């Protein structure tokens, strides 16, 4: 199994940027499809971005396409989410997820509760 720990969240002004990191321990992250989900207050957890095991293929929710970039460094056992042009509606707890048997394409359309492993989340707050 793999353990995931997110970091990099915080308070940022609208239009600003943040980079979230997801550090993995235990089994090497390179064997897992990885992604990011977020949950805003009073809302269900929703898909944000996914990346293939090799890092070649990525998928994004329409709401973040063109602003967010998911990447991974398998040598460092870390997955990243670069968030640019942040909007107040991006405010949420962001969770890193990993799954051994799921492709990035499948992760982009799967329900959040189907993901195998989760971090505890990191809070991103975007002010107007």
CSV table of C-alpha atoms in Angstrom, one decimal:
chain,number,residue,atom,x,y,z
A,1,UNK,CA,0.0,0.0,0.0
A,2,UNK,CA,0.9,3.7,-0.2
A,3,UNK,CA,0.6,6.5,2.3
A,4,UNK,CA,-0.1,10.0,0.9
A,5,UNK,CA,0.5,13.4,2.6
A,6,UNK,CA,-0.5,16.7,1.0
A,7,UNK,CA,1.1,20.0,1.6
A,8,UNK,CA,1.2,23.5,0.1
A,9,UNK,CA,-2.3,24.8,0.8
A,10,UNK,CA,-2.9,28.2,2.3
A,11,UNK,CA,-4.6,31.5,1.8
A,12,UNK,CA,-4.1,33.3,-1.5
A,13,UNK,CA,-5.7,36.3,-3.3
A,14,UNK,CA,-7.8,35.7,-6.4
A,15,UNK,CA,-5.5,35.5,-9.5
A,16,UNK,CA,-2.7,34.1,-7.4
A,17,UNK,CA,-1.0,30.8,-7.6
A,18,UNK,CA,-0.2,27.8,-5.3
A,19,UNK,CA,1.5,24.5,-5.8
A,20,UNK,CA,0.3,21.5,-3.9
A,21,UNK,CA,2.5,18.5,-3.3
A,22,UNK,CA,1.5,15.0,-2.5
A,23,UNK,CA,4.4,13.0,-0.9
A,24,UNK,CA,4.0,9.2,-1.1
A,25,UNK,CA,5.6,6.6,1.2
A,26,UNK,CA,5.4,2.9,1.3
A,27,UNK,CA,5.0,1.4,-2.1
A,28,UNK,CA,6.5,3.4,-4.9
A,29,UNK,CA,4.1,5.9,-6.4
A,30,UNK,CA,5.1,5.0,-9.9
A,31,UNK,CA,2.9,2.0,-9.8
A,32,UNK,CA,-0.2,4.1,-9.1
A,33,UNK,CA,-2.4,6.3,-11.2
A,34,UNK,CA,-2.6,9.5,-9.2
A,35,UNK,CA,-5.0,12.4,-9.0
A,36,UNK,CA,-6.4,15.3,-7.1
A,37,UNK,CA,-9.9,15.8,-5.8
A,38,UNK,CA,-11.4,18.7,-3.9
A,39,UNK,CA,-14.3,19.3,-1.5
A,40,UNK,CA,-15.8,22.7,-0.9
A,41,UNK,CA,-17.9,23.5,2.1
A,42,UNK,CA,-21.3,21.9,1.8
A,43,UNK,CA,-20.4,20.2,-1.5
A,44,UNK,CA,-19.5,16.7,-2.5
A,45,UNK,CA,-15.9,15.7,-3.3
A,46,UNK,CA,-15.2,16.3,-7.0
A,47,UNK,CA,-12.5,15.4,-9.5
A,48,UNK,CA,-9.9,17.9,-10.3
A,49,UNK,CA,-7.0,16.3,-12.2
A,50,UNK,CA,-5.5,12.9,-12.9
A,51,UNK,CA,-2.1,11.7,-14.3
A,52,UNK,CA,-1.0,8.4,-15.7
A,53,UNK,CA,1.7,6.2,-14.1
A,54,UNK,CA,4.3,7.5,-16.6
A,55,UNK,CA,3.2,11.1,-16.3
A,56,UNK,CA,2.5,11.3,-20.1
A,57,UNK,CA,-1.3,11.5,-20.0
A,58,UNK,CA,-3.3,14.0,-18.0
A,59,UNK,CA,-7.0,14.8,-17.5
A,60,UNK,CA,-8.7,17.8,-16.0
A,61,UNK,CA,-12.1,18.9,-14.8
A,62,UNK,CA,-13.6,21.6,-17.1
A,63,UNK,CA,-13.6,24.0,-14.2
A,64,UNK,CA,-9.8,24.0,-13.9
A,65,UNK,CA,-8.7,23.3,-17.4
A,66,UNK,CA,-6.1,25.8,-18.6
A,67,UNK,CA,-5.4,27.0,-15.1
A,68,UNK,CA,-4.2,23.9,-13.2
A,69,UNK,CA,-1.4,21.5,-14.1
A,70,UNK,CA,-0.9,18.1,-12.6
A,71,UNK,CA,2.6,16.5,-12.7
A,72,UNK,CA,4.6,13.8,-11.0
A,73,UNK,CA,8.2,13.1,-10.1
A,74,UNK,CA,8.4,9.4,-9.6
A,75,UNK,CA,12.0,9.6,-8.5
A,76,UNK,CA,10.9,11.8,-5.6
A,77,UNK,CA,7.7,9.8,-5.0
A,78,UNK,CA,5.7,13.1,-5.3
A,79,UNK,CA,2.7,14.3,-7.3
A,80,UNK,CA,2.1,18.0,-7.8
A,81,UNK,CA,-0.8,20.3,-8.6
A,82,UNK,CA,0.2,23.7,-9.9
A,83,UNK,CA,-2.8,26.1,-9.6
A,84,UNK,CA,-2.7,29.4,-11.4
A,85,UNK,CA,-5.3,32.2,-11.8
A,86,UNK,CA,-7.1,31.0,-8.7
A,87,UNK,CA,-10.7,32.0,-8.2
A,88,UNK,CA,-12.7,32.1,-5.0
A,89,UNK,CA,-14.7,29.1,-6.2
A,90,UNK,CA,-11.5,27.1,-6.1
A,91,UNK,CA,-11.7,27.3,-2.3
A,92,UNK,CA,-11.8,23.7,-1.0
A,93,UNK,CA,-9.9,21.0,0.8
A,94,UNK,CA,-7.7,19.4,-1.8
A,95,UNK,CA,-7.1,15.6,-1.6
A,96,UNK,CA,-4.4,13.5,-3.3
A,97,UNK,CA,-5.6,10.1,-4.4
A,98,UNK,CA,-3.9,7.0,-5.9
A,99,UNK,CA,-5.2,3.8,-7.3
A,100,UNK,CA,-3.2,0.7,-8.4
A,101,UNK,CA,-5.8,-0.6,-10.9
A,102,UNK,CA,-7.3,2.5,-12.4
A,103,UNK,CA,-6.1,4.5,-15.5
A,104,UNK,CA,-6.0,8.3,-15.5
A,105,UNK,CA,-8.8,8.4,-18.0
A,106,UNK,CA,-11.0,6.2,-15.8
A,107,UNK,CA,-10.1,8.2,-12.7
A,108,UNK,CA,-11.4,11.4,-14.4
A,109,UNK,CA,-14.9,10.0,-14.6
A,110,UNK,CA,-15.0,7.8,-11.5
A,111,UNK,CA,-16.8,8.6,-8.3
A,112,UNK,CA,-14.5,9.8,-5.6
A,113,UNK,CA,-15.4,6.9,-3.3
A,114,UNK,CA,-14.0,4.4,-5.8
A,115,UNK,CA,-10.4,5.6,-5.2
A,116,UNK,CA,-8.2,3.2,-3.3
A,117,UNK,CA,-5.9,5.5,-1.3
A,118,UNK,CA,-6.3,9.1,0.0
A,119,UNK,CA,-4.3,11.7,1.8
A,120,UNK,CA,-5.8,13.7,4.6
A,121,UNK,CA,-6.2,16.9,2.5
A,122,UNK,CA,-4.8,20.4,2.5
A,123,UNK,CA,-7.0,23.5,2.7
A,124,UNK,CA,-6.8,26.1,-0.1
A,125,UNK,CA,-8.6,29.4,0.5
A,126,UNK,CA,-8.9,32.0,-2.3
A,127,UNK,CA,-10.0,35.4,-1.2
A,128,UNK,CA,-11.6,38.1,-3.5
